[in-house]
PDB file of C-alpha atoms in Angstrom:
ATOM      1  CA  MET I   4     -37.201 -23.482 177.049  1.00 84.00           C
ATOM      2  CA  GLU I   5     -39.557 -26.157 178.343  1.00 93.00           C
ATOM      3  CA  ILE I   6     -39.562 -27.306 181.984  1.00 96.00           C
ATOM      4  CA  THR I   7     -41.684 -30.306 182.946  1.00 95.00           C
ATOM      5  CA  PRO I   8     -41.966 -32.496 186.072  1.00 94.00           C
ATOM      6  CA  LEU I   9     -40.137 -35.808 185.944  1.00 92.00           C
ATOM      7  CA  GLY I  10     -41.755 -37.800 188.728  1.00 90.00           C
ATOM      8  CA  ASP I  11     -41.974 -36.253 192.186  1.00 89.00           C
ATOM      9  CA  SER I  12     -38.294 -35.408 192.692  1.00 94.00           C
ATOM     10  CA  ALA I  13     -36.961 -34.235 189.334  1.00 95.00           C
ATOM     11  CA  VAL I  14     -37.649 -31.881 186.458  1.00 96.00           C
ATOM     12  CA  LEU I  15     -36.662 -32.093 182.794  1.00 97.00           C
ATOM     13  CA  ILE I  16     -35.341 -28.908 181.189  1.00 96.00           C
ATOM     14  CA  ARG I  17     -35.339 -28.825 177.388  1.00 95.00           C
ATOM     15  CA  VAL I  18     -32.817 -26.251 176.171  1.00 92.00           C
ATOM     16  CA  ALA I  19     -32.473 -27.275 172.503  1.00 89.00           C
ATOM     17  CA  GLU I  20     -35.154 -28.183 169.980  1.00 85.00           C
ATOM     18  CA  ASN I  21     -33.249 -30.546 167.741  1.00 80.00           C
ATOM     19  CA  PHE I  22     -30.073 -32.594 168.016  1.00 83.00           C
ATOM     20  CA  ASP I  23     -29.670 -34.074 164.526  1.00 78.00           C
ATOM     21  CA  ASP I  24     -29.550 -30.741 162.676  1.00 77.00           C
ATOM     22  CA  THR I  25     -26.944 -29.069 164.905  1.00 82.00           C
ATOM     23  CA  PRO I  26     -25.437 -31.614 167.330  1.00 86.00           C
ATOM     24  CA  THR I  27     -22.581 -29.342 168.388  1.00 86.00           C
ATOM     25  CA  GLY I  28     -24.912 -26.415 169.001  1.00 88.00           C
ATOM     26  CA  ALA I  29     -27.274 -28.585 171.035  1.00 90.00           C
ATOM     27  CA  LEU I  30     -24.390 -29.930 173.115  1.00 92.00           C
ATOM     28  CA  ASN I  31     -23.087 -26.432 173.829  1.00 90.00           C
ATOM     29  CA  LYS I  32     -26.543 -25.290 174.969  1.00 91.00           C
ATOM     30  CA  VAL I  33     -26.914 -28.302 177.262  1.00 93.00           C
ATOM     31  CA  LEU I  34     -23.469 -27.845 178.816  1.00 93.00           C
ATOM     32  CA  ALA I  35     -23.993 -24.099 179.285  1.00 92.00           C
ATOM     33  CA  ALA I  36     -27.336 -24.748 180.994  1.00 94.00           C
ATOM     34  CA  LYS I  37     -25.818 -27.378 183.280  1.00 94.00           C
ATOM     35  CA  ARG I  38     -22.994 -25.030 184.262  1.00 92.00           C
ATOM     36  CA  ALA I  39     -25.405 -22.157 184.980  1.00 93.00           C
ATOM     37  CA  LEU I  40     -27.649 -24.378 187.098  1.00 95.00           C
ATOM     38  CA  GLU I  41     -24.689 -25.679 189.080  1.00 94.00           C
ATOM     39  CA  ALA I  42     -23.533 -22.113 189.732  1.00 92.00           C
ATOM     40  CA  ALA I  43     -27.025 -21.109 190.911  1.00 94.00           C
ATOM     41  CA  GLN I  44     -26.836 -23.586 193.824  1.00 95.00           C
ATOM     42  CA  ILE I  45     -30.602 -24.023 194.016  1.00 96.00           C
ATOM     43  CA  PRO I  46     -31.512 -25.439 197.455  1.00 96.00           C
ATOM     44  CA  GLY I  47     -32.496 -29.086 197.420  1.00 95.00           C
ATOM     45  CA  VAL I  48     -30.811 -29.926 194.108  1.00 96.00           C
ATOM     46  CA  ILE I  49     -28.890 -33.218 194.239  1.00 95.00           C
ATOM     47  CA  GLU I  50     -27.478 -33.709 190.742  1.00 94.00           C
ATOM     48  CA  PHE I  51     -27.831 -32.978 187.026  1.00 95.00           C
ATOM     49  CA  ALA I  52     -27.984 -35.412 184.107  1.00 94.00           C
ATOM     50  CA  PRO I  53     -27.265 -33.850 180.687  1.00 93.00           C
ATOM     51  CA  ALA I  54     -28.620 -35.547 177.552  1.00 93.00           C
ATOM     52  CA  TYR I  55     -28.850 -34.666 173.835  1.00 92.00           C
ATOM     53  CA  THR I  56     -31.221 -31.683 174.191  1.00 94.00           C
ATOM     54  CA  THR I  57     -32.143 -31.691 177.882  1.00 95.00           C
ATOM     55  CA  VAL I  58     -30.819 -31.452 181.408  1.00 96.00           C
ATOM     56  CA  ALA I  59     -32.556 -33.478 184.107  1.00 96.00           C
ATOM     57  CA  LEU I  60     -32.433 -31.865 187.554  1.00 97.00           C
ATOM     58  CA  PHE I  61     -32.855 -34.205 190.523  1.00 97.00           C
ATOM     59  CA  CYS I  62     -33.796 -32.777 193.890  1.00 96.00           C
ATOM     60  CA  ASP I  63     -34.839 -33.577 197.439  1.00 96.00           C
ATOM     61  CA  PRO I  64     -38.295 -31.944 197.872  1.00 95.00           C
ATOM     62  CA  VAL I  65     -37.952 -31.936 201.659  1.00 96.00           C
ATOM     63  CA  ARG I  66     -34.758 -29.885 201.477  1.00 96.00           C
ATOM     64  CA  ALA I  67     -36.417 -27.536 198.999  1.00 95.00           C
ATOM     65  CA  ILE I  68     -39.368 -27.067 201.395  1.00 96.00           C
ATOM     66  CA  ASP I  69     -36.959 -26.407 204.256  1.00 96.00           C
ATOM     67  CA  ALA I  70     -35.413 -23.675 202.070  1.00 95.00           C
ATOM     68  CA  GLY I  71     -38.771 -21.984 201.541  1.00 94.00           C
ATOM     69  CA  ALA I  72     -40.555 -23.876 198.775  1.00 94.00           C
ATOM     70  CA  PRO I  73     -44.336 -24.059 199.379  1.00 96.00           C
ATOM     71  CA  ILE I  74     -45.452 -27.628 200.079  1.00 94.00           C
ATOM     72  CA  GLU I  75     -48.286 -27.336 197.555  1.00 94.00           C
ATOM     73  CA  ASP I  76     -46.036 -26.089 194.713  1.00 94.00           C
ATOM     74  CA  VAL I  77     -42.443 -27.276 194.974  1.00 94.00           C
ATOM     75  CA  PHE I  78     -42.288 -27.589 191.190  1.00 95.00           C
ATOM     76  CA  GLY I  79     -43.332 -23.965 190.640  1.00 95.00           C
ATOM     77  CA  TRP I  80     -40.726 -22.818 193.157  1.00 96.00           C
ATOM     78  CA  LEU I  81     -38.006 -24.808 191.358  1.00 96.00           C
ATOM     79  CA  GLU I  82     -39.135 -23.629 187.935  1.00 95.00           C
ATOM     80  CA  GLN I  83     -38.864 -19.985 188.976  1.00 96.00           C
ATOM     81  CA  ARG I  84     -35.260 -20.466 190.125  1.00 95.00           C
ATOM     82  CA  ILE I  85     -34.326 -22.523 187.092  1.00 96.00           C
ATOM     83  CA  ARG I  86     -35.611 -19.855 184.696  1.00 94.00           C
ATOM     84  CA  LYS I  87     -33.735 -17.160 186.595  1.00 94.00           C
ATOM     85  CA  ALA I  88     -30.504 -19.184 186.464  1.00 93.00           C
ATOM     86  CA  LEU I  89     -30.884 -19.755 182.714  1.00 92.00           C
ATOM     87  CA  SER I  90     -32.132 -16.300 181.738  1.00 89.00           C
ATOM     88  CA  GLU I  91     -28.758 -14.998 180.558  1.00 74.00           C
ATOM     89  CA  ILE I  92     -26.711 -18.049 179.626  1.00 75.00           C
ATOM     90  CA  GLN I  93     -24.369 -17.885 176.649  1.00 65.00           C
ATOM     91  CA  ALA I  94     -24.162 -21.134 174.656  1.00 59.00           C
ATOM     92  CA  ASN I  95     -20.481 -20.781 173.839  1.00 63.00           C
ATOM     93  CA  ARG I  96     -18.411 -23.856 173.049  1.00 63.00           C
ATOM     94  CA  ILE I  97     -17.421 -25.468 176.333  1.00 66.00           C
ATOM     95  CA  GLU I  98     -14.339 -27.612 176.007  1.00 68.00           C
ATOM     96  CA  GLY I  99     -14.006 -30.669 178.200  1.00 76.00           C
ATOM     97  CA  SER I 100     -10.929 -32.775 178.761  1.00 88.00           C
ATOM     98  CA  LEU I 101      -9.137 -34.392 175.827  1.00 94.00           C
ATOM     99  CA  VAL I 102      -8.905 -38.154 176.320  1.00 96.00           C
ATOM    100  CA  GLU I 103      -6.944 -40.473 174.036  1.00 97.00           C
ATOM    101  CA  VAL I 104      -8.465 -43.932 173.824  1.00 98.00           C
ATOM    102  CA  PRO I 105      -6.193 -46.745 172.599  1.00 98.00           C
ATOM    103  CA  VAL I 106      -8.074 -49.374 170.586  1.00 98.00           C
ATOM    104  CA  CYS I 107      -7.028 -52.760 169.261  1.00 98.00           C
ATOM    105  CA  TYR I 108      -8.850 -53.317 165.973  1.00 98.00           C
ATOM    106  CA  GLU I 109      -7.610 -56.864 165.402  1.00 96.00           C
ATOM    107  CA  GLN I 110     -10.096 -59.520 164.320  1.00 94.00           C
ATOM    108  CA  GLU I 111     -10.729 -61.201 167.687  1.00 95.00           C
ATOM    109  CA  PHE I 112     -11.921 -57.860 169.106  1.00 97.00           C
ATOM    110  CA  ALA I 113     -13.517 -56.481 165.928  1.00 97.00           C
ATOM    111  CA  LEU I 114     -16.570 -58.667 165.460  1.00 96.00           C
ATOM    112  CA  ASP I 115     -18.239 -56.373 162.928  1.00 98.00           C
ATOM    113  CA  LEU I 116     -15.302 -54.520 161.361  1.00 98.00           C
ATOM    114  CA  GLU I 117     -15.674 -56.313 158.032  1.00 97.00           C
ATOM    115  CA  HIS I 118     -19.416 -55.603 158.009  1.00 98.00           C
ATOM    116  CA  VAL I 119     -18.805 -51.886 158.594  1.00 98.00           C
ATOM    117  CA  ALA I 120     -16.164 -51.906 155.846  1.00 98.00           C
ATOM    118  CA  GLN I 121     -18.557 -53.565 153.382  1.00 97.00           C
ATOM    119  CA  HIS I 122     -21.327 -51.120 154.290  1.00 97.00           C
ATOM    120  CA  ALA I 123     -18.950 -48.189 153.695  1.00 97.00           C
ATOM    121  CA  GLY I 124     -17.496 -49.738 150.533  1.00 97.00           C
ATOM    122  CA  VAL I 125     -13.908 -49.579 151.795  1.00 97.00           C
ATOM    123  CA  HIS I 126     -11.172 -51.892 153.078  1.00 97.00           C
ATOM    124  CA  TRP I 127     -11.301 -52.562 156.823  1.00 97.00           C
ATOM    125  CA  LYS I 128      -7.956 -50.776 157.245  1.00 97.00           C
ATOM    126  CA  GLU I 129      -9.558 -47.600 155.915  1.00 98.00           C
ATOM    127  CA  VAL I 130     -12.317 -47.973 158.499  1.00 98.00           C
ATOM    128  CA  VAL I 131      -9.612 -47.946 161.196  1.00 98.00           C
ATOM    129  CA  ASP I 132      -7.892 -44.928 159.641  1.00 98.00           C
ATOM    130  CA  LEU I 133     -11.153 -43.004 159.388  1.00 98.00           C
ATOM    131  CA  HIS I 134     -12.216 -43.946 162.911  1.00 98.00           C
ATOM    132  CA  CYS I 135      -8.874 -42.850 164.370  1.00 98.00           C
ATOM    133  CA  GLY I 136      -8.651 -39.717 162.231  1.00 97.00           C
ATOM    134  CA  ALA I 137     -11.774 -38.014 163.543  1.00 97.00           C
ATOM    135  CA  ASP I 138     -12.311 -35.726 166.541  1.00 95.00           C
ATOM    136  CA  TYR I 139     -15.189 -36.748 168.802  1.00 96.00           C
ATOM    137  CA  ARG I 140     -17.146 -35.159 171.615  1.00 94.00           C
ATOM    138  CA  VAL I 141     -19.154 -36.900 174.315  1.00 95.00           C
ATOM    139  CA  HIS I 142     -22.786 -35.832 173.904  1.00 93.00           C
ATOM    140  CA  CYS I 143     -24.122 -37.788 176.834  1.00 93.00           C
ATOM    141  CA  VAL I 144     -23.415 -40.768 179.067  1.00 94.00           C
ATOM    142  CA  GLY I 145     -25.963 -43.501 179.725  1.00 91.00           C
ATOM    143  CA  PHE I 146     -27.436 -46.888 178.750  1.00 91.00           C
ATOM    144  CA  THR I 147     -24.979 -48.529 181.152  1.00 94.00           C
ATOM    145  CA  PRO I 148     -22.771 -46.710 183.713  1.00 94.00           C
ATOM    146  CA  GLY I 149     -20.131 -44.729 181.846  1.00 95.00           C
ATOM    147  CA  PHE I 150     -21.253 -45.542 178.267  1.00 97.00           C
ATOM    148  CA  PRO I 151     -20.287 -42.481 176.172  1.00 97.00           C
ATOM    149  CA  PHE I 152     -22.314 -41.541 173.092  1.00 96.00           C
ATOM    150  CA  LEU I 153     -19.767 -39.862 170.814  1.00 96.00           C
ATOM    151  CA  GLY I 154     -20.578 -37.466 167.991  1.00 93.00           C
ATOM    152  CA  GLY I 155     -18.130 -36.781 165.178  1.00 94.00           C
ATOM    153  CA  LEU I 156     -18.107 -40.138 163.412  1.00 96.00           C
ATOM    154  CA  PRO I 157     -17.185 -39.734 159.721  1.00 96.00           C
ATOM    155  CA  ARG I 158     -20.418 -40.012 157.715  1.00 95.00           C
ATOM    156  CA  ARG I 159     -18.928 -42.759 155.586  1.00 96.00           C
ATOM    157  CA  LEU I 160     -18.708 -45.033 158.645  1.00 98.00           C
ATOM    158  CA  ALA I 161     -22.329 -44.561 159.729  1.00 97.00           C
ATOM    159  CA  THR I 162     -23.771 -48.084 159.984  1.00 98.00           C
ATOM    160  CA  PRO I 163     -27.225 -49.117 161.248  1.00 97.00           C
ATOM    161  CA  ARG I 164     -27.397 -51.061 164.488  1.00 96.00           C
ATOM    162  CA  ARG I 165     -27.565 -54.832 164.225  1.00 96.00           C
ATOM    163  CA  ASP I 166     -31.023 -56.302 163.581  1.00 95.00           C
ATOM    164  CA  VAL I 167     -30.482 -58.771 166.429  1.00 95.00           C
ATOM    165  CA  PRO I 168     -28.513 -57.407 169.421  1.00 96.00           C
ATOM    166  CA  ARG I 169     -25.902 -59.633 171.026  1.00 97.00           C
ATOM    167  CA  LYS I 170     -26.680 -60.931 174.496  1.00 96.00           C
ATOM    168  CA  GLU I 171     -23.182 -60.135 175.706  1.00 97.00           C
ATOM    169  CA  ILE I 172     -20.641 -57.512 174.590  1.00 97.00           C
ATOM    170  CA  PRO I 173     -17.250 -57.552 176.392  1.00 97.00           C
ATOM    171  CA  ALA I 174     -16.248 -54.509 178.456  1.00 97.00           C
ATOM    172  CA  GLY I 175     -14.107 -52.078 176.483  1.00 98.00           C
ATOM    173  CA  SER I 176     -15.703 -52.914 173.133  1.00 98.00           C
ATOM    174  CA  VAL I 177     -15.821 -49.977 170.724  1.00 98.00           C
ATOM    175  CA  GLY I 178     -18.882 -49.881 168.511  1.00 98.00           C
ATOM    176  CA  ILE I 179     -20.708 -47.941 165.820  1.00 98.00           C
ATOM    177  CA  GLY I 180     -24.456 -47.404 166.016  1.00 97.00           C
ATOM    178  CA  GLY I 181     -25.925 -45.255 163.266  1.00 95.00           C
ATOM    179  CA  ARG I 182     -24.018 -41.953 163.110  1.00 94.00           C
ATOM    180  CA  GLN I 183     -22.392 -42.370 166.515  1.00 95.00           C
ATOM    181  CA  THR I 184     -19.592 -44.361 168.033  1.00 98.00           C
ATOM    182  CA  GLY I 185     -19.362 -45.474 171.642  1.00 98.00           C
ATOM    183  CA  ILE I 186     -17.597 -47.713 174.143  1.00 98.00           C
ATOM    184  CA  TYR I 187     -19.129 -50.439 176.305  1.00 98.00           C
ATOM    185  CA  PRO I 188     -17.761 -49.805 179.834  1.00 97.00           C
ATOM    186  CA  ILE I 189     -19.041 -53.076 181.287  1.00 97.00           C
ATOM    187  CA  LYS I 190     -20.091 -56.450 179.919  1.00 97.00           C
ATOM    188  CA  SER I 191     -23.655 -56.045 178.703  1.00 96.00           C
ATOM    189  CA  PRO I 192     -26.081 -56.789 175.870  1.00 97.00           C
ATOM    190  CA  GLY I 193     -25.779 -54.512 172.857  1.00 97.00           C
ATOM    191  CA  GLY I 194     -26.715 -53.978 169.253  1.00 97.00           C
ATOM    192  CA  TRP I 195     -23.910 -51.742 168.015  1.00 98.00           C
ATOM    193  CA  ASN I 196     -21.367 -52.920 165.431  1.00 98.00           C
ATOM    194  CA  VAL I 197     -18.225 -53.839 167.357  1.00 98.00           C
ATOM    195  CA  ILE I 198     -15.030 -52.752 165.580  1.00 98.00           C
ATOM    196  CA  GLY I 199     -12.401 -53.024 168.323  1.00 98.00           C
ATOM    197  CA  ARG I 200     -11.628 -53.000 172.030  1.00 98.00           C
ATOM    198  CA  THR I 201      -9.847 -50.649 174.417  1.00 98.00           C
ATOM    199  CA  PRO I 202      -7.920 -51.735 177.524  1.00 98.00           C
ATOM    200  CA  LEU I 203      -9.071 -48.594 179.365  1.00 97.00           C
ATOM    201  CA  GLN I 204     -11.514 -48.949 182.239  1.00 96.00           C
ATOM    202  CA  LEU I 205     -14.338 -46.488 181.629  1.00 96.00           C
ATOM    203  CA  PHE I 206     -16.295 -47.181 184.809  1.00 96.00           C
ATOM    204  CA  ASP I 207     -14.918 -47.754 188.302  1.00 95.00           C
ATOM    205  CA  PRO I 208     -17.365 -47.284 191.202  1.00 93.00           C
ATOM    206  CA  GLN I 209     -14.435 -46.916 193.588  1.00 93.00           C
ATOM    207  CA  LYS I 210     -13.250 -43.705 191.917  1.00 93.00           C
ATOM    208  CA  ASP I 211     -14.604 -40.168 192.130  1.00 90.00           C
ATOM    209  CA  PRO I 212     -15.881 -39.518 189.543  1.00 90.00           C
ATOM    210  CA  PRO I 213     -16.542 -43.175 188.698  1.00 95.00           C
ATOM    211  CA  VAL I 214     -16.613 -42.561 184.924  1.00 95.00           C
ATOM    212  CA  LEU I 215     -13.692 -41.790 182.642  1.00 96.00           C
ATOM    213  CA  LEU I 216     -15.685 -39.689 180.153  1.00 96.00           C
ATOM    214  CA  ARG I 217     -18.285 -36.995 180.745  1.00 94.00           C
ATOM    215  CA  ALA I 218     -20.489 -34.863 178.517  1.00 93.00           C
ATOM    216  CA  GLY I 219     -18.416 -32.294 176.655  1.00 92.00           C
ATOM    217  CA  ASP I 220     -15.149 -34.234 176.770  1.00 95.00           C
ATOM    218  CA  ARG I 221     -13.176 -34.627 173.556  1.00 95.00           C
ATOM    219  CA  VAL I 222     -11.989 -38.052 172.420  1.00 97.00           C
ATOM    220  CA  ARG I 223      -9.388 -39.293 169.973  1.00 98.00           C
ATOM    221  CA  PHE I 224      -8.924 -42.979 169.154  1.00 98.00           C
ATOM    222  CA  ARG I 225      -5.460 -44.473 168.617  1.00 98.00           C
ATOM    223  CA  SER I 226      -4.850 -47.861 167.022  1.00 98.00           C
ATOM    224  CA  ILE I 227      -2.704 -50.278 169.052  1.00 98.00           C
ATOM    225  CA  THR I 228      -1.387 -53.794 168.450  1.00 97.00           C
ATOM    226  CA  ARG I 229      -2.467 -56.959 170.226  1.00 96.00           C
ATOM    227  CA  GLU I 230       0.819 -56.869 172.174  1.00 96.00           C
ATOM    228  CA  GLU I 231       0.181 -53.303 173.347  1.00 97.00           C
ATOM    229  CA  PHE I 232      -3.310 -54.316 174.401  1.00 97.00           C
ATOM    230  CA  GLU I 233      -1.920 -57.227 176.435  1.00 95.00           C
ATOM    231  CA  ARG I 234       0.624 -55.005 178.189  1.00 95.00           C
ATOM    232  CA  ALA I 235      -2.022 -52.437 179.066  1.00 95.00           C
ATOM    233  CA  THR I 236      -4.280 -55.040 180.692  1.00 90.00           C
ATOM    234  CA  LYS I 237      -1.608 -56.590 182.946  1.00 82.00           C
TER     235      LYS I 237
END
């Protein structure tokens, strides 16, 4: 386990060496570490941000000093407590919530569906069937608020990102980037291959939590018609 400073008010904790070889194992280690750190209630800690192989811990140094951290070595004080919290963690599979995501794969929403189909050597309808037939897990959330990076994409559908990203991708767009699939929560630039759109709102700053999906959650996609999409957005 590697712990390094991340600026003056955060540390980065690497709990897995490699994501590509064992993505599920890396995710389980990250989630187990996050849960153990939350349970430790280290003074001064504000929040945690899990990623593919790391957990970022954000803190208020002043609060840590008030709790006994030496002014000249707040990082060392935090590191000691982090290592103690993570000394006996078990990286068992941690199941998050199961979320069904309805997606309309019709042409007006699926800008790159034909391209993905050609790359995979199948009909576009098979792309939809494969995409909806897989079980996904959220490995991390980032890029834009609430954007979930989902592992579990069938290998046949893996498609490289676009050479030239689009300047604007509509909110709710479902895309494929390499061996992952994801959903654009807000209108933003993007280079993933867009194959459909969901009427679900993935990010709402007025809610607590503001994001629909979090690391560890399970996702299933369900194909819907244009009419169902319209009804869901009214």
